[in-house]
Coordinates of C-alpha atoms in Angstrom, one line a residue:
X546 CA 0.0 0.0 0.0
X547 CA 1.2 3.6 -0.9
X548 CA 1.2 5.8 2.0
X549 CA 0.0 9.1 1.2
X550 CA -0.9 12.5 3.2
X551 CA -4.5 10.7 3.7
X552 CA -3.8 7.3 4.1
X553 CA -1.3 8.7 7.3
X554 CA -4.5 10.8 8.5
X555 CA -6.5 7.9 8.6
X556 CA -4.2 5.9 10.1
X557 CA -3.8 7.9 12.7
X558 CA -7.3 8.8 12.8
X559 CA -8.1 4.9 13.6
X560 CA -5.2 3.9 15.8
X561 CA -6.0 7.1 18.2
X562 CA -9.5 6.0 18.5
X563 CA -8.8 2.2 19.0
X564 CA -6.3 2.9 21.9
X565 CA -9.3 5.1 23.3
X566 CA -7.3 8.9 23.4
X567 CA -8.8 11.6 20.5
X568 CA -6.8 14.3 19.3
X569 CA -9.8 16.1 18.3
X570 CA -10.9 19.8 18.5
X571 CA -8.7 20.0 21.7
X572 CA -6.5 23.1 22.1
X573 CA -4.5 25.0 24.9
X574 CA -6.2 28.5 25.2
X575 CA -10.4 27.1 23.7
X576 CA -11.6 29.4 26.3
X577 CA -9.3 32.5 25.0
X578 CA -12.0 34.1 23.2
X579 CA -15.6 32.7 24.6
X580 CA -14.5 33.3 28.4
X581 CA -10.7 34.4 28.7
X582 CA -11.0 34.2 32.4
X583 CA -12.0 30.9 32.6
X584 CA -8.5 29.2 33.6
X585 CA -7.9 32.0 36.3
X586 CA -11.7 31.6 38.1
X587 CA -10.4 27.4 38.3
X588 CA -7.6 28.5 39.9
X589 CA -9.0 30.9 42.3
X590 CA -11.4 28.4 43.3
X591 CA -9.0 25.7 43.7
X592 CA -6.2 27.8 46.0
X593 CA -8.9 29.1 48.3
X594 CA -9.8 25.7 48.5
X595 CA -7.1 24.2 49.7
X596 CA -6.5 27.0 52.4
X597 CA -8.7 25.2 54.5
X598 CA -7.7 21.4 52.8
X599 CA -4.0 20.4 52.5
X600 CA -5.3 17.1 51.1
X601 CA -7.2 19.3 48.0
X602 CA -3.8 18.5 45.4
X603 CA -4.5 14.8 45.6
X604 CA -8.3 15.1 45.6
X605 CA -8.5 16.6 42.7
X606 CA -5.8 15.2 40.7
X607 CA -7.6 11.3 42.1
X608 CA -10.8 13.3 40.6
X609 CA -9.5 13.7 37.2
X610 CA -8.4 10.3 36.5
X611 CA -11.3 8.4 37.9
X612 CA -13.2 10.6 35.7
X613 CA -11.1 9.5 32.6
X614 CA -10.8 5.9 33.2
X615 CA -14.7 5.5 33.0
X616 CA -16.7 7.0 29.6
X617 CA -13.2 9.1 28.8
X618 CA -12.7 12.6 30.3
X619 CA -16.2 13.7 29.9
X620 CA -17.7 14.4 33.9
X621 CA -19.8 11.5 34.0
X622 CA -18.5 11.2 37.5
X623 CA -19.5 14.1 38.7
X624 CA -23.8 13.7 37.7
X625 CA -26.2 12.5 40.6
X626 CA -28.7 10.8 39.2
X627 CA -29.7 8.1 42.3
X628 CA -28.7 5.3 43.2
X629 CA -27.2 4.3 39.8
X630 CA -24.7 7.4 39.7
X631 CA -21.3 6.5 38.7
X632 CA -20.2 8.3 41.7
X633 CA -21.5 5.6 43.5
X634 CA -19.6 2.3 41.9
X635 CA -16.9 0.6 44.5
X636 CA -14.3 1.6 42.2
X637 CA -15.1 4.9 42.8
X638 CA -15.1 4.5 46.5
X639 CA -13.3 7.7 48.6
X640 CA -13.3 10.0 45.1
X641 CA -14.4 13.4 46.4
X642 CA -13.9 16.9 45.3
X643 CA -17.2 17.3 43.8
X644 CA -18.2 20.7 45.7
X645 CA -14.9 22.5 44.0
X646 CA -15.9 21.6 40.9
X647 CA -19.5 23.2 41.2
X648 CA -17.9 26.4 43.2
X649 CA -16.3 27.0 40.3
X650 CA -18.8 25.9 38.1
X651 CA -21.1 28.6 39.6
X652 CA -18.6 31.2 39.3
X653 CA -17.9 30.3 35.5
X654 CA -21.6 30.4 35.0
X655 CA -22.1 33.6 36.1
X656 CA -19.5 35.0 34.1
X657 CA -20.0 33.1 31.4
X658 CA -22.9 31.3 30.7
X659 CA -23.0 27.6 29.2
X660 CA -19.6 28.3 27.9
X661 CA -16.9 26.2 30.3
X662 CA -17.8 22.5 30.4
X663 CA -17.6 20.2 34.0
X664 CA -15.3 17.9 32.5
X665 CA -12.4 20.8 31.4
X666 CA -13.4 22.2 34.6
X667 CA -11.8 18.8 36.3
X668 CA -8.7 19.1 33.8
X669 CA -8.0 22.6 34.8
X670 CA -8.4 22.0 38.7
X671 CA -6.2 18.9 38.3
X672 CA -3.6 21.2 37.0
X673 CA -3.8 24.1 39.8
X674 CA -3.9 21.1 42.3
X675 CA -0.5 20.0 41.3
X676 CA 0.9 23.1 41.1
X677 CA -0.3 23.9 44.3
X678 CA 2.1 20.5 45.7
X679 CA 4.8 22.0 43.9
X680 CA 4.8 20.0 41.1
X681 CA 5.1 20.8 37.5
X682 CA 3.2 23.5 35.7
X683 CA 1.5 22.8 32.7
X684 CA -0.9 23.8 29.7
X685 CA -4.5 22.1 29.6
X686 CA -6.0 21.6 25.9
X687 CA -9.7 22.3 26.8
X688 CA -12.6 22.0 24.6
X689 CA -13.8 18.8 26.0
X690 CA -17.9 18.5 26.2
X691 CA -20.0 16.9 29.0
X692 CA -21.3 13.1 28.8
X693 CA -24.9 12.5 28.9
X694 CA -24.2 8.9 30.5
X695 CA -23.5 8.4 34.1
X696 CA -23.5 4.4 35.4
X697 CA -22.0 2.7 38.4
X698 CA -22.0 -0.2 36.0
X699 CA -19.6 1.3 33.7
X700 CA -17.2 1.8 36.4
X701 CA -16.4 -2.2 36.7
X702 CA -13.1 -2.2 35.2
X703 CA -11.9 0.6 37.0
X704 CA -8.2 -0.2 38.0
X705 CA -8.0 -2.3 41.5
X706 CA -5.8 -2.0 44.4
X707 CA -5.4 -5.9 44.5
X708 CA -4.4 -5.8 40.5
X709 CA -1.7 -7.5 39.4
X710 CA 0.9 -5.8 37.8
X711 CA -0.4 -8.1 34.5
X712 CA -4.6 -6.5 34.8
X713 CA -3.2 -3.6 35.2
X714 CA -1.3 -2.9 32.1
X715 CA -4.0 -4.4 30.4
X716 CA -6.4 -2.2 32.0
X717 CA -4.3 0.8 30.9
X718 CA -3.7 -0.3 27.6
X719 CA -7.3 -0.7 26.8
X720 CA -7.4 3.7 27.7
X721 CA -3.9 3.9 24.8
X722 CA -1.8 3.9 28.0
X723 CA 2.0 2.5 28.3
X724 CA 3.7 1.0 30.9
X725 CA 5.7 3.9 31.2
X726 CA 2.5 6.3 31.7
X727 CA 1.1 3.3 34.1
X728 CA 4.4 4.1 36.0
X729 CA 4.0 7.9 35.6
X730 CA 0.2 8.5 36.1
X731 CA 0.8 5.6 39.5
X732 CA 3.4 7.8 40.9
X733 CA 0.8 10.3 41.4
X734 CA 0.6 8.8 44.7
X735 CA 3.3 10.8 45.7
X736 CA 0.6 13.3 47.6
X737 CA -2.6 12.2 49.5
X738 CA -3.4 9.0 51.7
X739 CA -5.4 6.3 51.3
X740 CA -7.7 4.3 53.5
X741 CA -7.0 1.1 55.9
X742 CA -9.1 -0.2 53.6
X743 CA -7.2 -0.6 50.7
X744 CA -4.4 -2.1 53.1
X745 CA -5.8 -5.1 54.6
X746 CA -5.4 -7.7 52.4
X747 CA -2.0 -6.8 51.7
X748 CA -1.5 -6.4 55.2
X749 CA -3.5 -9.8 56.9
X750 CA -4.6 -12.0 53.8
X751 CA -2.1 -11.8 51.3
X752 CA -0.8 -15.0 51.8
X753 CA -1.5 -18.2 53.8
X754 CA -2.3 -18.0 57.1
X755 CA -3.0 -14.9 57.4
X756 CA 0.7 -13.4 56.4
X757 CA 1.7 -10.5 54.7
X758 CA 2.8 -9.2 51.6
X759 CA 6.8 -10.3 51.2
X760 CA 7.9 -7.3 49.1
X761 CA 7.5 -4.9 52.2
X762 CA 10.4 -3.5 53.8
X763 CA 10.7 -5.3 57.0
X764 CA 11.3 -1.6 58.8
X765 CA 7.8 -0.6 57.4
X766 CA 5.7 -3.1 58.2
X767 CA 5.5 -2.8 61.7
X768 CA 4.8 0.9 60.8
X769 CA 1.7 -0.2 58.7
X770 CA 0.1 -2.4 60.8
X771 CA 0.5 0.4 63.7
X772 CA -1.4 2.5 61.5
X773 CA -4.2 -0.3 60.4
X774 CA -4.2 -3.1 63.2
X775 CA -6.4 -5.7 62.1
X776 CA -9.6 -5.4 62.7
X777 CA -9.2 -1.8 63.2
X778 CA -10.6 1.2 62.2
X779 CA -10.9 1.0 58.2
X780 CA -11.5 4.4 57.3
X781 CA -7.8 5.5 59.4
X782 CA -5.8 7.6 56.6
X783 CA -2.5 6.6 55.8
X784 CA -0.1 9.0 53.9
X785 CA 0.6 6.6 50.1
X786 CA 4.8 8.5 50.4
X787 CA 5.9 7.8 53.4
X788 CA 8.4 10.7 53.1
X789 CA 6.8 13.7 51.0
X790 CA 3.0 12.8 51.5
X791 CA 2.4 16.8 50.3
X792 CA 5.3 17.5 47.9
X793 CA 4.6 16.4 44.4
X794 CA 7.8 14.6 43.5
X795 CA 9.9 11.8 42.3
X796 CA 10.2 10.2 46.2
X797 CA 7.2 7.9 45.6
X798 CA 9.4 5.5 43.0
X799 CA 12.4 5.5 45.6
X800 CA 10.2 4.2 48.2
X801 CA 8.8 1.2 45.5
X802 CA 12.1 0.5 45.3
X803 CA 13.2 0.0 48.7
X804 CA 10.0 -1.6 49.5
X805 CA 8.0 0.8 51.4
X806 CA 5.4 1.0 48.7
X807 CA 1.9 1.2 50.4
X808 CA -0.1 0.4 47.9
X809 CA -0.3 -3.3 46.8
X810 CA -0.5 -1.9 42.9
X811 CA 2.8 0.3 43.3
X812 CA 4.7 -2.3 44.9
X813 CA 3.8 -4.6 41.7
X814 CA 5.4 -2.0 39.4
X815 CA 8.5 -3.2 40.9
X816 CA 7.8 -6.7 40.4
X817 CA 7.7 -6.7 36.5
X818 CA 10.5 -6.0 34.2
X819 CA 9.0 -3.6 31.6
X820 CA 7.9 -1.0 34.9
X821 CA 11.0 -2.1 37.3
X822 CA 13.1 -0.7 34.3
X823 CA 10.9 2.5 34.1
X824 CA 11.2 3.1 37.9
X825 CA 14.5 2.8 37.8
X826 CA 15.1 5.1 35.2
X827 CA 13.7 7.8 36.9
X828 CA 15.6 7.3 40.2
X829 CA 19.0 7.5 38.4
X830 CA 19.4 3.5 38.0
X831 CA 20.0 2.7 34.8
X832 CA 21.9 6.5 34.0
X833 CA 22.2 8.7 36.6
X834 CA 24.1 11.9 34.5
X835 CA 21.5 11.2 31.6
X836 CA 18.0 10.1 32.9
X837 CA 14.7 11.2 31.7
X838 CA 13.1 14.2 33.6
X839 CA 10.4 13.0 35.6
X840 CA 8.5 16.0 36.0
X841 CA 8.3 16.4 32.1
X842 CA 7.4 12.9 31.3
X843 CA 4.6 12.9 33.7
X844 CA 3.0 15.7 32.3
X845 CA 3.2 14.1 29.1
X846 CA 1.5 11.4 30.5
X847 CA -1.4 13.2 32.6
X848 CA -1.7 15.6 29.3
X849 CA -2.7 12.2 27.4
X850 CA -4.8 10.8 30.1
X851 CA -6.7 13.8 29.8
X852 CA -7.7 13.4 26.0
X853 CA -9.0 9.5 26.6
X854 CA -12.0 9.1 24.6
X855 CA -13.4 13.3 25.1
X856 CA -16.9 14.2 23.8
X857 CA -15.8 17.6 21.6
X858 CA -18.9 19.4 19.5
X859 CA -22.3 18.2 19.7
X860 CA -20.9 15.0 20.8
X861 CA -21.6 16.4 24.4
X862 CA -22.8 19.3 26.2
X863 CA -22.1 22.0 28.6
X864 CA -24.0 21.3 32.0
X865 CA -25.4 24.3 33.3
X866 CA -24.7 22.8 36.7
X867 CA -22.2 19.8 36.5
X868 CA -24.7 16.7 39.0
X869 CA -26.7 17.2 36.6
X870 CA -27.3 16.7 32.7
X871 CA -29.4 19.8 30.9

């Protein structure tokens, strides 16, 4: 087959859509002309916000990829519509953030009306959130639209903390994801905490008689099950970096590394030879003079999450109020 101009288009047209990220009608600056203050009322909103919530950065950025990874990038999340809300679905379980999304909603609204959409809305605050744990700053394409589908069901294949490293590539390949964005977009857990929940099978049941997971660092697992004795108090937060639980940095992967991991999921990144090799990249490993710059490879990565399957056009719609479809 000759390759032409538009042969290439549709090649890239199909393979885009078949690993689930679009390219299309996306651009930094959407808002520049329709409501140029748009980025700077979603940052507003977001800093006063975390004034009175140190845990806001991880909120929000936890927000905007549980939005993505059901539906695409598209605030189905964020509709209430009873007891079938995706909102509701187990995979889904401790998201919150909701209330900064409508406060700034409200505010875009007023100064702009039916202009911003809920789901760039979610990208934006994302952004300001990790700026706000020093990490990188970035630029947001916008011009995403609204779902008009929100379904616990959907939510099934959400990813799991008890994954193995194996499901979850899969499950990340299926959004046009890499191992070395699963190993980017997982070291997000760098800021925020994370439930006794999520630790006990690791912690009580991950192997025989009631023992747990190997790959911990022997000095941290007396610290973790301090934290979450069994039969404790499930909902007891536990910080996911045990050194930098608020700074947005590289510390996360040292810590998989050497074991102290809290999650079962970023522990297994270690565990396979495609991730290990990534992780180790980034901690100096495999080149310390020459390695790859986290900080600009992860915003690669959370840029790319961000375009997964996006409604653009009349494909969607902008919710006057963002729980609820028009």
């Amino acid at each position: 087959m000759v390759w032409t101009k538009t042969n290439s288009s549709l090649a890239l047209s199909l393979v885009t859509v078949f690993l689930g990220v679009s390219l299309a009608d996306l651009k930094v600056g959407f808002y520049s002309s329709t409501c140029p203050q748009a980025e700077s009322i979603v940052r507003r909103v977001v800093f006063g916000a975390a004034l009175s919530d140190p845990n806001l950065p991880a909120i929000l950025l936890r927000l905007h990829f549980h939005d993505c990874f059901v539906e695409g990038c598209d605030g189905s999340i964020l509709v209430d519509n009873g007891a079938i809300s995706e909102k509701n679905a187990f995979g889904h379980e401790g998201v919150r953030g909701f209330e900064i999304v409508e406060t700034a909603k409200a505010e875009l609204e007023a100064a702009c009306p039916g202009v911003v959409s809920c789901s760039d809305i979610v990208a934006l605050a994302a952004r300001d959130a990790i700026s706000l744990a020093n990490g990188p700053a970035y630029e947001v394409p916008t011009g995403r639209r609204d779902g008009r589908v929100s379904n616990m069901s959907l939510a099934k294949d959400m990813p799991d903390v008890s994954d193995s490293i194996e499901i979850l590539k899969a499950k990340f390949m299926q959004k046009g994801l890499n191992a070395k964005e699963l190993v980017l977009l997982s070291a997000a857990h760098t800021i925020g905490t994370t439930a006794c929940f999520f630790m006990t099978k690791r912690l009580y049941e991950f192997l025989p008689g009631g023992q747990p997971d190997p790959t911990i660092n022997p000095v941290f697992l007396p610290e973790l099950t301090t934290r979450c004795p069994q039969n404790g108090d499930i909902n007891t937060r536990v910080p996911m970096d045990r050194f930098s639980e608020r700074i947005f940095d590289k510390q996360i992967l040292q810590n998989i590394k050497d074991g102290f991991a809290v999650l079962q999921t970023d522990a297994g990144l270690y565990e396979d030879a495609m991730t290990r090799r990534v992780v180790d990249s980034y901690i100096g490993l495999l080149n310390p003079l020459l390695g790859p710059s986290f900080e600009s490879d992860f915003v690669k990565a959370i840029v790319k999450m961000g375009k997964i399957h996006v409604k653009t056009g009349s494909k969607g719609e902008v919710r006057r109020v963002c729980s609820a479809f028009n």
